[in-house]
Short mmCIF file of C-alpha atoms in Angstrom, two decimals:
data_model
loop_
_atom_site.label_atom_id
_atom_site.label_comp_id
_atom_site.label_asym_id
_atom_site.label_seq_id
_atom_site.Cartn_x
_atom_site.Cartn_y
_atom_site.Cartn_z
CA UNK T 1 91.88 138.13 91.57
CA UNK T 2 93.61 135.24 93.18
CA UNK T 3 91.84 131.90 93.30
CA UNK T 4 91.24 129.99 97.21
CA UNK T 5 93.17 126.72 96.78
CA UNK T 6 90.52 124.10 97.90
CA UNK T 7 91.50 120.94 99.50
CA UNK T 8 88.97 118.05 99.03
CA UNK T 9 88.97 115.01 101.17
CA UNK T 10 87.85 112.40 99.63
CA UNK T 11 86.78 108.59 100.59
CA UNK T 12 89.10 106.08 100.12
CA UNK T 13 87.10 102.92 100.25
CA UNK T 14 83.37 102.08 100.18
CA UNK T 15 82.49 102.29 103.51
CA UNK T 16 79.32 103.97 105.70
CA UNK T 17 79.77 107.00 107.46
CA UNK T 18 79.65 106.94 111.45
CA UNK T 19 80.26 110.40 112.76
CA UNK T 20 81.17 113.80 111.27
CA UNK T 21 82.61 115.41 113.79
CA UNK T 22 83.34 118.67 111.98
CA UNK T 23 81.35 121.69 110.48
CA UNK T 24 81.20 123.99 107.99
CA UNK T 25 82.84 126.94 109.75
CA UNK T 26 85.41 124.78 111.80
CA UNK T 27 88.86 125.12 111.82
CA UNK T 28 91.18 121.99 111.31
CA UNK T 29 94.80 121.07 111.97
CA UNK T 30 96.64 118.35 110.23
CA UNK T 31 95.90 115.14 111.86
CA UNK T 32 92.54 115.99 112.94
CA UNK T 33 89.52 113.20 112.65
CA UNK T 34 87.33 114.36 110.23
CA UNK T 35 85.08 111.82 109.62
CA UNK T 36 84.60 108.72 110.92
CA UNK T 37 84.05 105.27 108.52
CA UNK T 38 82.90 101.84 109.26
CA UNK T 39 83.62 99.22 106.95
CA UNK T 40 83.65 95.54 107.56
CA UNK T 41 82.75 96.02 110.99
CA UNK T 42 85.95 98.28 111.38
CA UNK T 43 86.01 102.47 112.80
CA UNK T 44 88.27 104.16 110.07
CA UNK T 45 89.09 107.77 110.96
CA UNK T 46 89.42 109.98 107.98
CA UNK T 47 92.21 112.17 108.75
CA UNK T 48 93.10 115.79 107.47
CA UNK T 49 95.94 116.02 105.65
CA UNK T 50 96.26 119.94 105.36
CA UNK T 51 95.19 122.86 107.97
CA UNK T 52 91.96 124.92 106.98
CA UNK T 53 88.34 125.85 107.16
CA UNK T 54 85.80 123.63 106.66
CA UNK T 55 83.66 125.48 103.83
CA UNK T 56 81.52 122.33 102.38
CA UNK T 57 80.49 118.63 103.76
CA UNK T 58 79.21 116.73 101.79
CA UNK T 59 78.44 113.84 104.01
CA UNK T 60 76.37 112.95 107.22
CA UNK T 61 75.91 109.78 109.38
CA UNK T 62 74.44 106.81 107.68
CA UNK T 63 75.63 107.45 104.07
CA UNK T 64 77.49 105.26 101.75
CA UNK T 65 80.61 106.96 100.46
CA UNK T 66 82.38 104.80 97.38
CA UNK T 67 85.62 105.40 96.85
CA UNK T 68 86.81 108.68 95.55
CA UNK T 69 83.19 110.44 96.65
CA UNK T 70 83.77 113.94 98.21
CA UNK T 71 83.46 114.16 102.09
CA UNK T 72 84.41 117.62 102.41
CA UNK T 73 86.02 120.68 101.63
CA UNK T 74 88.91 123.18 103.33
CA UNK T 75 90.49 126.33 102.18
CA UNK T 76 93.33 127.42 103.92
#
């Protein structure tokens, strides 16, 4: 049985999270927004860096990520 290769985008700074504007369910593109930071008063978009589903996310509005956390999941 072949194994799903999972992408997982993580946080690259500590920041708060503004907006999650993707699902579990959703399909992405590269270059999509798919998550939205603030840190030191600054909107960082997370973008997607492969195509996929979303199948986990592991993040919503008003958390604090630290760097490296998990924000969420695609297979291809």
């Amino acid at each position: 049985m072949a194994r799903e290769q999972v992408t997982q985008i993580v946080a690259e700074m500590v920041a708060g999270v503004l907006e999650v504007p993707v699902a579990v369910g959703a399909r992405v593109e590269v270059g999509d927004t798919v998550v939205l930071l603030e840190s030191m008063k600054m909107e960082i978009p997370v973008i997607s860096e492969a195509a996929g589903t979303v199948v986990s996310v592991n993040v919503v509005p008003g958390d604090a990520v630290q760097e490296g956390d998990l924000l969420l999941s695609l297979t291809p």
